[in-house]
Amino acid sequence: MAFDKDRIITQCNAFSKNTLMETLEIEFIDAGEDFLVAKMPVNSRIHQPMGLLHGGASVALAESVGSAASMLFINHEDSEIRGIEISANHLKAVKEGFVIGTAKIIHKGRSIHLWEIKITDEENNLISLCKLTNMVLPRKKV
């Protein structure tokens, strides 16, 4: 089946309804065969008390885009994804605007996916560097 970027972006945004991704206004904006990109606004709703982007919001963006990216590689009827580990290094502060999370595959095994997620600002400055490990689990038959 041919890669359909528009279909993937539409699906990712659709399954974000009524979730943390919708609450944080995360929007999927680009996709490729080995990457997925989402953006998130930086405003007072996701600031920490010092008026800067909360590190937890950055991690939520990273896990959201990395987990959605893993879903691109599985058969949804047979398997599902679970994040099992995430780490983040916050390198620069952001007060406003947007941050962009780009997940790129490092390892795509049958049971483990490892992603690098770079979070940048609108000027492409690196804000956070994250690593996410997802487990591919068999879907339980009901």
Tab-separated table of N, CA, C and O in Angstrom, residues 19-63:
chain	number	residue	atom	x	y	z
A	19	THR	N	-8.931	13.585	24.336
A	19	THR	CA	-7.747	13.029	25.001
A	19	THR	C	-6.870	14.172	25.508
A	19	THR	O	-7.162	15.354	25.268
A	20	LEU	N	-5.770	13.820	26.138
A	20	LEU	CA	-4.797	14.824	26.571
A	20	LEU	C	-4.285	15.625	25.374
A	20	LEU	O	-4.039	16.828	25.487
A	21	MET	N	-4.132	14.972	24.225
A	21	MET	CA	-3.638	15.681	23.042
A	21	MET	C	-4.575	16.831	22.675
A	21	MET	O	-4.122	17.918	22.339
A	22	GLU	N	-5.876	16.618	22.761
A	22	GLU	CA	-6.816	17.699	22.479
A	22	GLU	C	-6.713	18.782	23.553
A	22	GLU	O	-6.724	19.981	23.244
A	23	THR	N	-6.599	18.382	24.816
A	23	THR	CA	-6.471	19.344	25.913
A	23	THR	C	-5.255	20.246	25.721
A	23	THR	O	-5.331	21.457	25.944
A	24	LEU	N	-4.140	19.663	25.294
A	24	LEU	CA	-2.902	20.435	25.073
A	24	LEU	C	-2.848	21.074	23.687
A	24	LEU	O	-1.873	21.730	23.355
A	25	GLU	N	-3.893	20.866	22.892
A	25	GLU	CA	-3.996	21.408	21.530
A	25	GLU	C	-2.865	20.914	20.624
A	25	GLU	O	-2.376	21.629	19.755
A	26	ILE	N	-2.483	19.649	20.811
A	26	ILE	CA	-1.472	19.032	19.954
A	26	ILE	C	-2.117	18.709	18.615
A	26	ILE	O	-3.188	18.112	18.562
A	27	GLU	N	-1.444	19.124	17.539
A	27	GLU	CA	-1.947	18.892	16.189
A	27	GLU	C	-0.864	18.208	15.361
A	27	GLU	O	0.269	18.691	15.282
A	28	PHE	N	-1.207	17.091	14.758
A	28	PHE	CA	-0.284	16.390	13.868
A	28	PHE	C	-0.246	17.141	12.543
A	28	PHE	O	-1.298	17.486	11.990
A	29	ILE	N	0.983	17.411	12.049
A	29	ILE	CA	1.103	18.289	10.882
A	29	ILE	C	1.910	17.702	9.727
A	29	ILE	O	1.838	18.220	8.612
A	30	ASP	N	2.695	16.648	9.959
A	30	ASP	CA	3.496	16.084	8.873
A	30	ASP	C	3.803	14.622	9.208
A	30	ASP	O	3.818	14.233	10.367
A	31	ALA	N	4.037	13.847	8.157
A	31	ALA	CA	4.352	12.432	8.330
A	31	ALA	C	5.191	11.950	7.163
A	31	ALA	O	5.100	12.482	6.056
A	32	GLY	N	6.014	10.959	7.448
A	32	GLY	CA	6.804	10.286	6.427
A	32	GLY	C	6.861	8.817	6.778
A	32	GLY	O	6.277	8.381	7.777
A	33	GLU	N	7.571	8.047	5.987
A	33	GLU	CA	7.622	6.604	6.236
A	33	GLU	C	8.376	6.242	7.510
A	33	GLU	O	8.215	5.142	8.028
A	34	ASP	N	9.201	7.165	8.037
A	34	ASP	CA	9.941	6.877	9.263
A	34	ASP	C	9.911	8.034	10.266
A	34	ASP	O	10.742	8.129	11.144
A	35	PHE	N	8.923	8.933	10.130
A	35	PHE	CA	8.811	10.043	11.073
A	35	PHE	C	7.374	10.541	11.149
A	35	PHE	O	6.554	10.278	10.259
A	36	LEU	N	7.099	11.269	12.241
A	36	LEU	CA	5.806	11.908	12.437
A	36	LEU	C	6.068	13.220	13.165
A	36	LEU	O	6.949	13.290	14.033
A	37	VAL	N	5.299	14.258	12.821
A	37	VAL	CA	5.511	15.597	13.382
A	37	VAL	C	4.191	16.131	13.935
A	37	VAL	O	3.141	16.004	13.295
A	38	ALA	N	4.271	16.740	15.122
A	38	ALA	CA	3.108	17.404	15.728
A	38	ALA	C	3.569	18.721	16.331
A	38	ALA	O	4.736	18.878	16.700
A	39	LYS	N	2.627	19.666	16.426
A	39	LYS	CA	2.955	20.942	17.060
A	39	LYS	C	2.020	21.184	18.230
A	39	LYS	O	0.920	20.620	18.298
A	40	MET	N	2.482	22.034	19.163
A	40	MET	CA	1.709	22.357	20.358
A	40	MET	C	1.924	23.825	20.683
A	40	MET	O	3.066	24.298	20.689
A	41	PRO	N	0.843	24.571	20.964
A	41	PRO	CA	1.025	25.974	21.332
A	41	PRO	C	1.609	26.104	22.735
A	41	PRO	O	1.338	25.285	23.616
A	42	VAL	N	2.420	27.124	22.906
A	42	VAL	CA	2.974	27.445	24.222
A	42	VAL	C	2.270	28.705	24.702
A	42	VAL	O	2.375	29.765	24.081
A	43	ASN	N	1.512	28.551	25.787
A	43	ASN	CA	0.774	29.673	26.365
A	43	ASN	C	0.633	29.430	27.863
A	43	ASN	O	1.150	28.438	28.382
A	44	SER	N	-0.067	30.300	28.541
A	44	SER	CA	-0.161	30.203	30.005
A	44	SER	C	-0.794	28.898	30.471
A	44	SER	O	-0.536	28.460	31.589
A	45	ARG	N	-1.582	28.242	29.632
A	45	ARG	CA	-2.228	26.980	30.023
A	45	ARG	C	-1.215	25.861	30.245
A	45	ARG	O	-1.498	24.903	30.971
A	46	ILE	N	-0.056	25.942	29.602
A	46	ILE	CA	0.948	24.879	29.769
A	46	ILE	C	2.269	25.415	30.316
A	46	ILE	O	3.301	24.770	30.198
A	47	HIS	N	2.209	26.591	30.945
A	47	HIS	CA	3.394	27.141	31.613
A	47	HIS	C	3.574	26.508	32.986
A	47	HIS	O	2.616	26.077	33.625
A	48	GLN	N	4.809	26.490	33.441
A	48	GLN	CA	5.081	26.224	34.848
A	48	GLN	C	5.035	27.576	35.569
A	48	GLN	O	4.854	28.605	34.911
A	49	PRO	N	5.153	27.615	36.901
A	49	PRO	CA	4.977	28.879	37.632
A	49	PRO	C	5.903	30.022	37.212
A	49	PRO	O	5.569	31.185	37.416
A	50	MET	N	7.039	29.736	36.602
A	50	MET	CA	7.956	30.790	36.178
A	50	MET	C	7.587	31.382	34.809
A	50	MET	O	8.305	32.199	34.265
A	51	GLY	N	6.463	30.940	34.233
A	51	GLY	CA	6.008	31.492	32.964
A	51	GLY	C	6.662	30.865	31.744
A	51	GLY	O	6.666	31.464	30.661
A	52	LEU	N	7.205	29.670	31.901
A	52	LEU	CA	7.881	28.966	30.810
A	52	LEU	C	7.154	27.659	30.499
A	52	LEU	O	6.422	27.134	31.335
A	53	LEU	N	7.390	27.120	29.313
A	53	LEU	CA	6.835	25.825	28.925
A	53	LEU	C	7.161	24.792	29.994
A	53	LEU	O	8.321	24.610	30.370
A	54	HIS	N	6.149	24.113	30.500
A	54	HIS	CA	6.313	23.079	31.520
A	54	HIS	C	6.986	21.861	30.892
A	54	HIS	O	6.584	21.414	29.809
A	55	GLY	N	7.987	21.321	31.548
A	55	GLY	CA	8.675	20.143	31.045
A	55	GLY	C	7.744	18.959	30.854
A	55	GLY	O	7.905	18.169	29.926
A	56	GLY	N	6.743	18.833	31.709
A	56	GLY	CA	5.775	17.753	31.571
A	56	GLY	C	4.954	17.881	30.302
A	56	GLY	O	4.593	16.877	29.682
A	57	ALA	N	4.668	19.103	29.882
A	57	ALA	CA	3.942	19.305	28.626
A	57	ALA	C	4.825	18.895	27.449
A	57	ALA	O	4.343	18.297	26.483
A	58	SER	N	6.113	19.189	27.535
A	58	SER	CA	7.048	18.757	26.481
A	58	SER	C	7.083	17.235	26.397
A	58	SER	O	7.067	16.667	25.299
A	59	VAL	N	7.121	16.582	27.542
A	59	VAL	CA	7.147	15.115	27.568
A	59	VAL	C	5.826	14.554	27.030
A	59	VAL	O	5.817	13.560	26.299
A	60	ALA	N	4.720	15.199	27.347
A	60	ALA	CA	3.423	14.759	26.813
A	60	ALA	C	3.410	14.873	25.290
A	60	ALA	O	2.910	13.980	24.602
A	61	LEU	N	3.965	15.951	24.744
A	61	LEU	CA	4.074	16.085	23.290
A	61	LEU	C	4.941	14.974	22.723
A	61	LEU	O	4.573	14.326	21.740
A	62	ALA	N	6.085	14.725	23.353
A	62	ALA	CA	7.008	13.694	22.860
A	62	ALA	C	6.351	12.313	22.878
A	62	ALA	O	6.422	11.570	21.891
A	63	GLU	N	5.705	11.961	23.975
A	63	GLU	CA	5.078	10.639	24.045
A	63	GLU	C	3.901	10.533	23.077
A	63	GLU	O	3.681	9.493	22.465
